[in-house]
XYZ file of C-alpha atoms in Angstrom:
387
model
C 0.000 0.000 0.000
C 1.112 3.557 -0.808
C 0.154 6.501 1.415
C 0.587 10.016 0.016
C 0.407 12.130 3.136
C 0.456 15.693 4.397
C -0.272 17.609 1.195
C -3.228 19.754 0.194
C -5.428 17.162 -1.497
C -7.707 18.616 -4.194
C -10.080 15.778 -5.019
C -12.082 17.507 -7.818
C -15.264 16.287 -6.129
C -15.672 19.547 -4.223
C -13.699 18.323 -1.228
C -10.258 19.593 -0.255
C -8.239 18.096 2.580
C -5.354 20.040 4.121
C -3.430 18.179 5.338
C -4.799 15.179 3.516
C -3.984 11.602 2.687
C -4.506 9.377 -0.341
C -4.192 5.611 0.048
C -3.375 3.474 -2.979
C -3.389 -0.293 -3.368
C -3.018 -2.433 -6.479
C -3.185 0.554 -8.767
C -6.446 1.924 -7.356
C -7.328 4.629 -4.866
C -8.752 2.979 -1.763
C -9.232 6.001 0.513
C -9.057 9.799 0.422
C -9.498 12.097 3.373
C -7.865 14.135 6.115
C -4.460 13.072 7.352
C -4.968 10.244 9.785
C -3.105 7.236 11.045
C -1.104 5.671 8.244
C -1.821 1.941 7.857
C 0.934 -0.257 9.167
C 3.400 -1.333 6.527
C 2.375 1.311 4.009
C 5.003 3.019 1.883
C 4.815 6.713 2.757
C 5.241 9.569 0.295
C 5.422 12.713 2.429
C 3.812 15.475 0.351
C 3.803 18.102 3.104
C 3.779 21.575 1.555
C 2.670 20.208 -1.815
C -0.613 20.006 -3.738
C -1.947 16.544 -4.562
C -4.379 16.224 -7.469
C -5.696 13.747 -10.003
C -3.415 13.410 -13.001
C -4.079 15.823 -15.825
C -5.899 14.711 -18.983
C -5.199 16.088 -22.451
C -8.349 15.290 -24.407
C -6.906 16.175 -27.826
C -3.309 15.779 -28.946
C -1.125 13.823 -31.329
C 1.484 12.483 -28.934
C 2.980 9.214 -30.129
C 1.519 9.753 -33.605
C 3.493 12.902 -34.443
C 6.770 11.981 -32.784
C 9.126 14.487 -31.224
C 12.336 15.304 -33.180
C 11.328 13.448 -36.341
C 9.749 14.908 -39.457
C 8.208 12.552 -42.018
C 10.103 9.617 -40.446
C 7.933 9.725 -37.335
C 4.946 11.759 -38.501
C 1.910 9.559 -39.049
C -0.655 12.265 -38.376
C -2.385 12.502 -41.752
C -3.069 10.071 -44.597
C -2.987 12.544 -47.469
C -4.031 10.065 -50.166
C -7.768 9.881 -49.433
C -10.081 12.456 -47.820
C -12.318 9.804 -46.201
C -10.434 7.296 -44.041
C -12.629 6.319 -41.072
C -10.962 2.898 -40.864
C -7.582 4.268 -39.805
C -6.768 3.552 -36.160
C -4.475 5.792 -34.166
C -3.372 2.826 -32.068
C -1.512 1.510 -35.124
C 0.631 4.670 -35.293
C 1.467 5.272 -31.620
C 5.139 4.941 -30.675
C 5.326 4.478 -26.884
C 8.973 5.641 -26.816
C 8.041 9.032 -28.285
C 9.703 11.691 -26.136
C 6.333 13.426 -25.967
C 5.211 10.803 -23.461
C 8.156 11.695 -21.235
C 7.184 15.351 -21.469
C 3.595 14.444 -20.592
C 4.635 12.644 -17.416
C 6.930 15.539 -16.478
C 3.947 17.857 -16.883
C 1.632 15.735 -14.741
C -0.359 14.515 -17.759
C -1.344 10.910 -17.103
C -3.941 10.360 -19.841
C -4.209 11.541 -23.430
C -6.599 11.195 -26.327
C -4.383 11.023 -29.375
C -5.247 10.522 -32.993
C -5.158 11.607 -36.613
C -4.818 15.192 -37.747
C -7.280 17.322 -39.671
C -6.208 16.996 -43.306
C -9.041 14.577 -44.053
C -12.801 14.992 -43.823
C -12.761 11.782 -41.806
C -9.311 11.026 -40.463
C -9.741 7.900 -38.385
C -10.253 6.609 -34.869
C -8.765 8.294 -31.797
C -7.496 6.356 -28.803
C -7.278 7.178 -25.075
C -4.007 6.111 -23.469
C -2.112 6.263 -20.231
C 1.166 8.104 -20.792
C 3.461 5.379 -19.433
C 4.228 2.030 -20.976
C 6.351 0.160 -23.489
C 3.559 -1.610 -25.376
C 0.759 0.561 -26.675
C -1.868 -2.162 -26.280
C -1.240 -2.141 -22.510
C -1.495 1.645 -22.342
C -4.984 1.754 -23.877
C -7.894 2.959 -21.780
C -10.458 3.105 -24.551
C -10.158 2.424 -28.264
C -11.742 3.993 -30.132
C -12.572 7.068 -28.063
C -14.065 8.901 -31.018
C -13.919 9.224 -34.788
C -11.933 12.248 -35.947
C -13.438 14.433 -38.666
C -12.548 17.899 -39.933
C -14.173 20.908 -41.537
C -12.789 24.274 -42.528
C -9.474 25.191 -44.095
C -7.389 22.070 -43.662
C -9.247 19.578 -45.906
C -9.858 22.325 -48.489
C -6.176 23.221 -48.607
C -4.971 19.617 -48.659
C -7.127 18.395 -51.521
C -8.232 21.570 -53.299
C -4.698 22.433 -54.348
C -4.523 18.974 -55.953
C -7.767 19.728 -57.838
C -9.499 17.034 -55.831
C -12.641 17.056 -53.715
C -13.106 18.782 -51.296
C -12.123 22.217 -52.549
C -15.029 24.003 -50.848
C -16.887 23.903 -47.550
C -19.904 22.574 -49.461
C -17.901 19.618 -50.704
C -16.510 18.974 -47.227
C -20.010 18.727 -45.782
C -21.157 16.642 -48.735
C -18.375 14.087 -48.293
C -19.140 13.752 -44.601
C -22.853 13.301 -45.275
C -22.161 10.839 -48.086
C -19.996 8.663 -45.856
C -22.589 8.664 -43.072
C -25.398 7.857 -45.538
C -23.433 4.896 -46.903
C -22.888 3.716 -43.363
C -26.626 3.921 -42.707
C -27.221 1.639 -45.697
C -24.542 -0.759 -44.438
C -26.074 -0.762 -40.959
C -29.513 -1.438 -42.415
C -28.170 -4.455 -44.338
C -26.511 -5.788 -41.193
C -29.745 -5.474 -39.236
C -31.789 -7.066 -42.019
C -29.369 -9.987 -42.249
C -29.426 -10.427 -38.473
C -33.205 -10.687 -38.662
C -32.914 -13.426 -41.296
C -34.262 -11.326 -44.154
C -31.223 -10.977 -46.364
C -27.557 -11.709 -46.898
C -24.927 -10.157 -44.688
C -22.894 -7.585 -46.642
C -19.193 -8.094 -47.242
C -17.130 -6.754 -44.399
C -16.241 -3.067 -44.877
C -13.817 -1.566 -42.358
C -14.729 1.997 -43.300
C -18.393 1.312 -42.699
C -17.754 -0.551 -39.449
C -16.103 2.523 -37.980
C -18.895 4.824 -39.117
C -21.588 2.465 -37.807
C -20.120 2.847 -34.309
C -20.773 6.569 -34.668
C -24.304 6.036 -35.980
C -25.046 3.772 -33.025
C -23.761 6.507 -30.694
C -21.167 4.125 -29.277
C -18.519 6.792 -29.844
C -18.765 10.491 -30.721
C -17.914 12.151 -33.985
C -15.117 14.525 -32.984
C -15.073 17.320 -35.527
C -12.204 19.777 -35.988
C -13.977 23.128 -36.418
C -12.575 26.565 -35.610
C -14.993 29.042 -37.197
C -18.575 29.443 -36.076
C -19.925 28.494 -39.515
C -17.965 25.229 -39.493
C -19.099 24.526 -35.932
C -22.709 24.950 -37.040
C -22.173 22.690 -40.048
C -20.893 20.002 -37.700
C -23.940 20.502 -35.472
C -26.291 20.433 -38.462
C -24.899 17.121 -39.697
C -24.853 15.633 -36.201
C -28.542 16.465 -35.838
C -29.368 15.012 -39.268
C -27.810 11.668 -38.315
C -28.525 11.775 -34.550
C -24.856 11.621 -33.578
C -22.928 12.331 -30.408
C -20.812 15.367 -31.290
C -17.658 16.783 -29.757
C -16.342 19.973 -31.358
C -12.549 20.031 -31.455
C -10.827 23.437 -31.106
C -14.126 25.373 -31.027
C -12.228 28.646 -31.489
C -15.304 30.749 -32.244
C -17.477 28.738 -29.898
C -18.298 31.928 -27.997
C -20.429 32.988 -30.993
C -22.589 29.851 -30.900
C -22.267 28.712 -27.284
C -26.026 28.730 -26.691
C -26.593 26.520 -29.742
C -24.036 24.005 -28.499
C -25.560 23.983 -25.040
C -29.087 23.557 -26.377
C -28.083 20.368 -28.191
C -25.833 18.902 -25.506
C -22.685 19.242 -27.598
C -19.348 19.022 -25.789
C -16.097 20.672 -26.858
C -12.334 20.413 -26.518
C -10.915 23.933 -26.673
C -7.492 25.073 -27.798
C -4.666 25.294 -28.279
C -4.684 28.313 -25.984
C -1.031 29.233 -26.566
C -1.026 30.143 -30.250
C -1.305 32.994 -32.714
C -3.502 33.595 -35.757
C -1.553 31.090 -37.821
C -4.352 30.827 -40.386
C -7.505 32.674 -41.343
C -9.890 30.484 -39.363
C -8.050 31.515 -36.187
C -8.907 35.190 -36.732
C -11.427 35.118 -33.888
C -9.223 33.384 -31.320
C -9.879 34.543 -27.772
C -8.920 33.525 -24.254
C -12.566 34.168 -23.367
C -13.933 31.200 -25.335
C -13.840 28.802 -22.335
C -15.617 31.348 -20.162
C -18.375 31.796 -22.755
C -18.852 28.041 -23.045
C -18.964 27.650 -19.268
C -21.537 30.416 -18.897
C -23.721 28.735 -21.521
C -23.465 25.378 -19.737
C -21.302 23.558 -22.303
C -19.087 20.766 -20.963
C -15.586 21.240 -22.315
C -11.952 20.280 -21.901
C -8.793 22.206 -22.703
C -6.191 20.711 -25.050
C -2.603 21.315 -26.079
C -2.947 19.816 -29.575
C 0.610 18.572 -28.987
C 2.970 19.077 -30.775
C 1.322 22.426 -31.607
C 1.773 23.293 -27.930
C 4.117 21.003 -25.969
C 2.026 18.675 -23.862
C 3.760 19.602 -20.603
C 2.074 23.018 -20.852
C -1.467 21.671 -20.431
C -1.902 23.204 -16.964
C -0.497 26.506 -18.233
C -3.036 26.404 -21.064
C -5.833 26.046 -18.509
C -4.330 28.926 -16.530
C -4.633 31.164 -19.602
C -8.352 30.350 -19.704
C -8.530 31.720 -16.153
C -6.926 34.904 -17.445
C -9.806 35.000 -19.943
C -12.353 34.944 -17.132
C -12.954 31.235 -16.586
C -13.419 30.359 -12.889
C -10.464 28.381 -11.538
C -12.603 25.407 -10.537
C -13.909 25.134 -14.127
C -10.382 25.406 -15.488
C -9.200 22.562 -13.247
C -12.164 20.435 -14.318
C -11.268 21.110 -17.965
C -8.029 19.146 -17.534
C -9.351 16.545 -15.092
C -12.958 15.499 -14.493
C -14.652 17.157 -17.478
C -11.912 15.906 -19.793
C -12.535 12.402 -18.439
C -16.257 12.813 -19.046
C -15.713 13.785 -22.682
C -13.607 10.655 -23.129
C -16.254 8.492 -21.455
C -13.808 7.644 -18.666
C -15.212 9.582 -15.728
C -15.807 6.316 -13.857
C -12.035 5.717 -13.791
C -10.310 9.078 -14.059
C -10.471 12.776 -13.303
C -10.899 12.855 -9.526
C -9.408 11.364 -6.384
C -12.072 8.916 -5.236
C -12.006 5.343 -3.934
C -12.162 2.850 -6.769
C -10.655 5.119 -9.393
C -7.280 4.624 -11.050
C -4.406 5.909 -8.921
C -3.277 8.507 -11.465
C -1.960 11.263 -9.210
C 0.228 14.335 -9.577
C 2.125 15.942 -6.698
C 2.859 19.628 -7.318
C 5.137 22.086 -5.548
C 2.315 24.634 -5.460
C -0.990 25.632 -7.008
C -1.231 24.223 -10.560
C -1.888 27.589 -12.219
C 1.117 29.324 -10.675
C 3.820 29.412 -13.401
C 6.447 28.785 -10.716
C 4.867 25.447 -9.766
C 6.811 22.302 -10.599
C 5.587 18.756 -10.932
C 7.297 16.890 -8.101
C 5.971 13.396 -8.791
C 3.607 11.713 -11.202
C 1.927 8.388 -10.464
C 0.081 6.229 -12.988
C -1.862 3.265 -11.632
C -0.077 3.860 -8.348
C 3.349 3.501 -9.917
C 5.866 6.348 -9.773
C 6.569 7.319 -13.400
C 8.194 10.725 -12.904
C 10.182 12.385 -10.134
C 11.614 15.879 -10.209
C 15.332 15.716 -9.487
C 16.047 19.457 -9.260
């Protein structure tokens, strides 16, 4: 048994214990509360003077898929040969030895959702991983955790300059609708065959992935910066009755009430960036605040390697500068991020029964002077500050 004792324990359930204690056994949290008698035989980690929190969660990045240092040798982010590739699986591109995972652990990030980029209308399946491990299959928390899609500039630029579809926003929406409509037909044939009224169709990996979205088993996670692209994603999601998560959501403040009215969630960011392209013209630190005020559940991302993954907490701190309450900002990289990934029963707070993914900080997480002292994943020490 491991006992993390003496620190200020922020549980993310509304309870704070100072001094507090977290007990861990067999990779799970077994008790959280005020500092009390340490069980006999427990290994003690004295966190006096520190802050103890659930490990941070980056709900949108490309760690392991777009490897640090390498260019095309280790960049498997986009399959530029076909605009519709729902059958691609991020798990097949993740390199566990990517230095980005080391940076994640050093930044207190214990879980990531990583996946394809945004060159394609449908890019492939995202995967949720722990950030420590040598074999990707053993790092997986949930696969798939969503199907990545994209609207706006990126697909237009990628294929339009090659005189291929899509070259317009109309074509982008049309390709997405077309793929979903084909999947509906495939699903209908499967159901008819299961009822004994027809032959089962030949297996189609593209359609299998899209059917999971149609059945609302996983969300469609749509890259959309501008308000018009966000609304196109919402329009299509309503047409096909899909679970929708808007990725980036840069101009979400313009349509926050629409997102809230339809129960759409968002992953916002990167927060540390400039107007690198036209669709970022409306970027604002106030977007998270506007979403929170409208009642939209959202997380904050780094989009690593766009912003190095170790700066996830700093990204959330910038949302506070934009007017987001600190509690909401903390939730955006812990409990609400876990909820968006469908993992809130395992991650995002310090509660008995949840995974022992814990970060020990030298101070408050939004203070730029704060250092990550230790990071635990499944109760195992995976990072220790040696300064």
